[in-house]
mmCIF file of C-alpha atoms and ligand atoms in Angstrom:
data_model
loop_
_atom_site.group_PDB
_atom_site.id
_atom_site.type_symbol
_atom_site.label_atom_id
_atom_site.label_comp_id
_atom_site.label_asym_id
_atom_site.label_seq_id
_atom_site.Cartn_x
_atom_site.Cartn_y
_atom_site.Cartn_z
ATOM 1 C CA MET A 1340 0.000 0.000 0.000
ATOM 2 C CA LYS A 1341 1.210 3.519 -0.811
ATOM 3 C CA TYR A 1342 0.735 6.536 1.435
ATOM 4 C CA LEU A 1343 0.614 10.225 0.597
ATOM 5 C CA LYS A 1344 3.410 12.509 1.721
ATOM 6 C CA PHE A 1345 2.433 15.963 2.955
ATOM 7 C CA LYS A 1346 4.615 19.045 3.284
ATOM 8 C CA SER A 1347 3.166 20.122 6.628
ATOM 9 C CA SER A 1348 1.434 17.083 8.123
ATOM 10 C CA ASN A 1349 2.381 13.596 9.333
ATOM 11 C CA GLU A 1350 -1.110 12.249 8.716
ATOM 12 C CA GLN A 1351 -1.090 8.712 7.296
ATOM 13 C CA VAL A 1352 -3.388 8.746 4.276
ATOM 14 C CA PRO A 1353 -3.379 5.713 1.968
ATOM 15 C CA ILE A 1354 -3.466 6.674 -1.709
ATOM 16 C CA GLY A 1355 -6.808 5.757 -3.271
ATOM 17 C CA LYS A 1356 -7.484 5.866 -6.978
ATOM 18 C CA LEU A 1357 -5.612 8.085 -9.410
ATOM 19 C CA VAL A 1358 -8.149 9.644 -11.746
ATOM 20 C CA CYS A 1359 -6.479 11.282 -14.735
ATOM 21 C CA VAL A 1360 -7.772 13.843 -17.233
ATOM 22 C CA GLY A 1361 -6.553 13.647 -20.833
ATOM 23 C CA ARG A 1362 -6.444 16.543 -23.318
ATOM 24 C CA ASN A 1363 -6.902 19.440 -20.877
ATOM 25 C CA TYR A 1364 -4.537 21.964 -22.503
ATOM 26 C CA ALA A 1365 -5.447 23.059 -26.052
ATOM 27 C CA ALA A 1366 -1.828 23.263 -27.269
ATOM 28 C CA HIS A 1367 -1.166 19.682 -26.094
ATOM 29 C CA VAL A 1368 -4.380 18.433 -27.745
ATOM 30 C CA LYS A 1369 -3.058 19.939 -30.991
ATOM 31 C CA GLU A 1370 0.473 18.500 -30.730
ATOM 32 C CA LEU A 1371 -0.947 14.951 -30.549
ATOM 33 C CA GLY A 1372 -3.396 15.611 -33.401
ATOM 34 C CA ASN A 1373 -6.515 15.216 -31.225
ATOM 35 C CA GLU A 1374 -9.733 17.233 -31.032
ATOM 36 C CA VAL A 1375 -10.567 19.550 -28.117
ATOM 37 C CA PRO A 1376 -12.998 17.481 -26.023
ATOM 38 C CA GLU A 1377 -16.526 18.546 -25.054
ATOM 39 C CA PHE A 1378 -16.152 16.794 -21.677
ATOM 40 C CA PRO A 1379 -13.022 15.795 -19.751
ATOM 41 C CA ILE A 1380 -11.488 12.517 -20.975
ATOM 42 C CA ILE A 1381 -10.958 10.276 -17.963
ATOM 43 C CA PHE A 1382 -8.729 7.300 -17.287
ATOM 44 C CA LEU A 1383 -7.325 5.650 -14.157
ATOM 45 C CA LYS A 1384 -4.002 4.545 -12.754
ATOM 46 C CA PRO A 1385 -3.558 2.247 -9.745
ATOM 47 C CA ALA A 1386 -1.936 3.549 -6.537
ATOM 48 C CA SER A 1387 0.730 0.843 -6.898
ATOM 49 C CA ASN A 1388 2.155 2.820 -9.858
ATOM 50 C CA VAL A 1389 3.197 5.683 -7.550
ATOM 51 C CA ILE A 1390 6.772 6.645 -6.764
ATOM 52 C CA TYR A 1391 8.046 9.846 -5.137
ATOM 53 C CA SER A 1392 10.460 12.535 -6.192
ATOM 54 C CA GLY A 1393 13.974 11.175 -5.712
ATOM 55 C CA GLU A 1394 13.033 7.670 -6.843
ATOM 56 C CA SER A 1395 13.597 6.350 -10.389
ATOM 57 C CA ILE A 1396 11.255 5.634 -13.278
ATOM 58 C CA VAL A 1397 11.887 2.139 -14.644
ATOM 59 C CA HIS A 1398 11.536 2.122 -18.452
ATOM 60 C CA PRO A 1399 9.304 -0.787 -19.510
ATOM 61 C CA THR A 1400 11.125 -3.112 -21.907
ATOM 62 C CA TYR A 1401 8.041 -3.478 -24.155
ATOM 63 C CA SER A 1402 7.888 0.190 -25.228
ATOM 64 C CA ASN A 1403 10.139 2.392 -27.362
ATOM 65 C CA GLU A 1404 8.414 5.674 -26.580
ATOM 66 C CA LEU A 1405 8.142 6.634 -22.910
ATOM 67 C CA HIS A 1406 6.836 10.215 -22.598
ATOM 68 C CA HIS A 1407 6.823 12.640 -19.664
ATOM 69 C CA GLU A 1408 3.647 14.600 -18.814
ATOM 70 C CA VAL A 1409 3.874 17.117 -15.960
ATOM 71 C CA GLU A 1410 0.519 17.806 -14.312
ATOM 72 C CA LEU A 1411 -1.126 19.640 -11.440
ATOM 73 C CA VAL A 1412 -2.546 16.967 -9.126
ATOM 74 C CA LEU A 1413 -5.513 17.599 -6.827
ATOM 75 C CA TYR A 1414 -5.651 15.909 -3.427
ATOM 76 C CA ILE A 1415 -9.187 14.851 -2.492
ATOM 77 C CA GLY A 1416 -9.585 15.145 1.287
ATOM 78 C CA GLU A 1417 -13.203 14.062 1.816
ATOM 79 C CA THR A 1418 -15.862 11.867 0.256
ATOM 80 C CA VAL A 1419 -17.789 13.631 -2.478
ATOM 81 C CA LYS A 1420 -20.478 12.488 -4.898
ATOM 82 C CA ASN A 1421 -22.487 14.582 -7.385
ATOM 83 C CA ALA A 1422 -20.632 17.679 -6.178
ATOM 84 C CA ASN A 1423 -21.837 21.218 -6.806
ATOM 85 C CA ASN A 1424 -19.262 24.013 -7.151
ATOM 86 C CA GLU A 1425 -18.901 24.539 -3.412
ATOM 87 C CA GLN A 1426 -18.669 20.820 -2.573
ATOM 88 C CA ALA A 1427 -16.096 20.321 -5.330
ATOM 89 C CA GLU A 1428 -14.000 23.218 -4.033
ATOM 90 C CA ASN A 1429 -14.203 21.888 -0.457
ATOM 91 C CA ALA A 1430 -13.236 18.358 -1.494
ATOM 92 C CA ILE A 1431 -10.005 19.651 -3.059
ATOM 93 C CA GLN A 1432 -7.848 19.913 0.061
ATOM 94 C CA GLY A 1433 -4.385 20.107 -1.444
ATOM 95 C CA TYR A 1434 -2.177 20.118 -4.501
ATOM 96 C CA THR A 1435 0.933 18.386 -5.692
ATOM 97 C CA VAL A 1436 3.070 17.971 -8.793
ATOM 98 C CA GLY A 1437 2.635 14.760 -10.760
ATOM 99 C CA LEU A 1438 4.233 13.023 -13.710
ATOM 100 C CA ASP A 1439 1.802 10.960 -15.777
ATOM 101 C CA MET A 1440 4.373 8.772 -17.514
ATOM 102 C CA THR A 1441 2.942 7.399 -20.747
ATOM 103 C CA LEU A 1442 3.922 4.740 -23.278
ATOM 104 C CA ARG A 1443 3.005 6.792 -26.346
ATOM 105 C CA ASP A 1444 3.681 4.032 -28.883
ATOM 106 C CA LEU A 1445 1.300 1.659 -27.091
ATOM 107 C CA GLN A 1446 -1.285 4.444 -26.627
ATOM 108 C CA MET A 1447 -1.266 5.311 -30.363
ATOM 109 C CA GLU A 1448 -1.663 1.627 -31.249
ATOM 110 C CA PHE A 1449 -4.559 1.169 -28.796
ATOM 111 C CA LYS A 1450 -6.267 4.357 -30.040
ATOM 112 C CA LYS A 1451 -6.028 3.161 -33.625
ATOM 113 C CA LYS A 1452 -7.662 -0.154 -32.710
ATOM 114 C CA GLY A 1453 -10.245 1.421 -30.393
ATOM 115 C CA ASP A 1454 -8.850 -0.573 -27.448
ATOM 116 C CA PRO A 1455 -8.526 0.745 -23.881
ATOM 117 C CA TRP A 1456 -5.332 2.735 -23.132
ATOM 118 C CA THR A 1457 -4.804 1.006 -19.807
ATOM 119 C CA LEU A 1458 -1.434 -0.608 -20.472
ATOM 120 C CA ALA A 1459 -0.063 2.621 -22.001
ATOM 121 C CA LYS A 1460 -0.743 4.453 -18.743
ATOM 122 C CA CYS A 1461 -0.420 1.780 -16.042
ATOM 123 C CA PHE A 1462 2.940 0.275 -15.196
ATOM 124 C CA ASP A 1463 5.133 0.355 -12.092
ATOM 125 C CA THR A 1464 6.647 3.860 -11.596
ATOM 126 C CA ALA A 1465 4.166 5.431 -14.079
ATOM 127 C CA ALA A 1466 3.038 8.080 -11.565
ATOM 128 C CA VAL A 1467 5.604 10.304 -9.860
ATOM 129 C CA LEU A 1468 4.536 12.632 -7.043
ATOM 130 C CA SER A 1469 5.981 15.412 -4.922
ATOM 131 C CA ASP A 1470 4.722 16.182 -1.400
ATOM 132 C CA VAL A 1471 1.137 17.444 -1.079
ATOM 133 C CA VAL A 1472 0.704 21.112 -0.165
ATOM 134 C CA LEU A 1473 -2.474 21.493 1.868
ATOM 135 C CA LYS A 1474 -4.910 24.160 0.772
ATOM 136 C CA LYS A 1475 -4.909 25.654 4.243
ATOM 137 C CA ASP A 1476 -1.209 26.443 3.689
ATOM 138 C CA TYR A 1477 -1.501 27.674 0.098
ATOM 139 C CA SER A 1478 -4.491 28.705 -1.948
ATOM 140 C CA LEU A 1479 -4.069 28.269 -5.668
ATOM 141 C CA ARG A 1480 -4.071 31.534 -7.671
ATOM 142 C CA GLY A 1481 -4.905 29.656 -10.865
ATOM 143 C CA ASP A 1482 -2.056 31.032 -12.970
ATOM 144 C CA GLU A 1483 0.931 29.189 -11.495
ATOM 145 C CA ASN A 1484 3.731 28.280 -13.891
ATOM 146 C CA ILE A 1485 4.080 24.564 -14.739
ATOM 147 C CA SER A 1486 7.324 23.322 -16.288
ATOM 148 C CA LEU A 1487 9.522 20.321 -16.943
ATOM 149 C CA MET A 1488 13.154 19.930 -17.973
ATOM 150 C CA VAL A 1489 14.960 16.877 -19.341
ATOM 151 C CA ASN A 1490 18.732 16.933 -18.737
ATOM 152 C CA GLY A 1491 18.499 20.665 -17.990
ATOM 153 C CA ILE A 1492 16.649 21.535 -21.221
ATOM 154 C CA THR A 1493 13.130 22.973 -20.882
ATOM 155 C CA LYS A 1494 10.540 20.799 -22.643
ATOM 156 C CA GLN A 1495 7.255 21.904 -21.056
ATOM 157 C CA ASN A 1496 6.592 25.457 -19.851
ATOM 158 C CA SER A 1497 3.060 26.789 -19.449
ATOM 159 C CA SER A 1498 0.574 28.087 -16.911
ATOM 160 C CA ILE A 1499 -2.215 26.189 -15.227
ATOM 161 C CA LYS A 1500 -4.511 28.999 -16.416
ATOM 162 C CA ASN A 1501 -4.367 27.277 -19.821
ATOM 163 C CA MET A 1502 -6.370 24.289 -18.589
ATOM 164 C CA ILE A 1503 -9.585 23.752 -20.595
ATOM 165 C CA PHE A 1504 -11.491 22.328 -17.573
ATOM 166 C CA SER A 1505 -10.780 23.923 -14.164
ATOM 167 C CA PRO A 1506 -10.121 21.848 -11.018
ATOM 168 C CA VAL A 1507 -13.688 22.489 -9.776
ATOM 169 C CA GLU A 1508 -15.212 21.536 -13.149
ATOM 170 C CA ILE A 1509 -13.131 18.348 -13.188
ATOM 171 C CA VAL A 1510 -14.164 17.300 -9.654
ATOM 172 C CA LYS A 1511 -17.829 18.035 -10.459
ATOM 173 C CA TYR A 1512 -17.627 15.958 -13.629
ATOM 174 C CA ILE A 1513 -15.822 12.960 -12.078
ATOM 175 C CA SER A 1514 -17.924 12.934 -8.884
ATOM 176 C CA ALA A 1515 -21.097 12.714 -10.989
ATOM 177 C CA LYS A 1516 -19.739 9.437 -12.390
ATOM 178 C CA MET A 1517 -17.915 7.885 -9.415
ATOM 179 C CA THR A 1518 -17.586 8.697 -5.722
ATOM 180 C CA LEU A 1519 -14.341 10.418 -4.815
ATOM 181 C CA GLU A 1520 -12.841 9.622 -1.421
ATOM 182 C CA LYS A 1521 -10.144 10.910 0.883
ATOM 183 C CA GLY A 1522 -6.774 9.910 -0.540
ATOM 184 C CA ASP A 1523 -7.870 9.962 -4.178
ATOM 185 C CA LEU A 1524 -5.715 12.016 -6.539
ATOM 186 C CA ILE A 1525 -6.770 13.758 -9.722
ATOM 187 C CA PHE A 1526 -4.205 14.376 -12.474
ATOM 188 C CA THR A 1527 -5.488 17.425 -14.368
ATOM 189 C CA GLY A 1528 -3.735 16.988 -17.710
ATOM 190 C CA THR A 1529 -0.472 18.147 -19.251
ATOM 191 C CA PRO A 1530 0.518 21.206 -21.290
ATOM 192 C CA GLU A 1531 2.318 20.962 -24.647
ATOM 193 C CA GLY A 1532 5.927 19.820 -24.997
ATOM 194 C CA VAL A 1533 5.651 16.131 -24.129
ATOM 195 C CA SER A 1534 8.662 14.195 -25.389
ATOM 196 C CA LYS A 1535 10.456 10.878 -25.276
ATOM 197 C CA VAL A 1536 12.828 9.973 -22.460
ATOM 198 C CA VAL A 1537 15.318 7.109 -22.319
ATOM 199 C CA PRO A 1538 17.320 5.410 -19.554
ATOM 200 C CA GLY A 1539 19.901 7.856 -18.190
ATOM 201 C CA ASP A 1540 17.699 10.940 -18.652
ATOM 202 C CA LYS A 1541 17.181 13.212 -15.668
ATOM 203 C CA ILE A 1542 13.777 14.879 -15.277
ATOM 204 C CA GLU A 1543 13.016 17.948 -13.171
ATOM 205 C CA ALA A 1544 9.421 19.195 -12.963
ATOM 206 C CA GLU A 1545 8.004 22.119 -11.051
ATOM 207 C CA ILE A 1546 4.763 23.922 -10.362
ATOM 208 C CA GLU A 1547 5.265 27.387 -8.909
ATOM 209 C CA ASN A 1548 4.587 27.459 -5.131
ATOM 210 C CA ILE A 1549 3.456 23.793 -5.148
ATOM 211 C CA GLY A 1550 6.604 21.749 -5.452
ATOM 212 C CA LYS A 1551 9.294 20.051 -7.472
ATOM 213 C CA ILE A 1552 9.997 16.551 -8.736
ATOM 214 C CA LYS A 1553 13.481 15.245 -9.439
ATOM 215 C CA THR A 1554 13.692 11.815 -10.964
ATOM 216 C CA GLN A 1555 15.618 9.812 -13.539
ATOM 217 C CA VAL A 1556 14.804 7.099 -16.024
ATOM 218 C CA ILE A 1557 16.574 3.770 -15.549
ATOM 219 C CA LYS A 1558 16.526 0.403 -17.356
HETATM 220 MG MG1 LIG B 315 -1.613 13.027 -18.725
#
């Protein structure tokens, strides 16, 4: 079982489900040749995929195209179902930085065939997290910078204001379909600039005032 790490709390919270939003930044939708969605596109990752900043991403042997995706991650701190705006806002009790590591070659193949993306998104070390910043310690402005470097070269650099669906809209949408519980995490999508990484690459990701991830890809 995996537990969350908090910046300012020693509370032991087991990680629940990781609910991820696809195509939530218009420029990223375009770079992968997709259409801007009418509703958030949702997929899941298991908690067992999680590693923390400082640990290493193990490159699966069955893929030749492992991509980084830096994302704002919402920490759900209470049970919520069919949330209205206020309930959605209250359920979001913290934020962290996440990497939604993706096997792009497998994803493209699955999309072509109309098969589920699961194995392109779910593998050990596919979700990297930094420590959770509680909302009581920092309230999101909504225009924080989000960026990622590979070997010191900037690959992704945007603002969370460029999200198509806001955190509250995302929580409302998901909670109308499935109950969200304390310990669940929501990955809110990645900006443009996703690219391939290989064993030996060092990744640094940051969201202004939220946190940083340092990790590397290994065989
Ligand atoms: Mg993603």
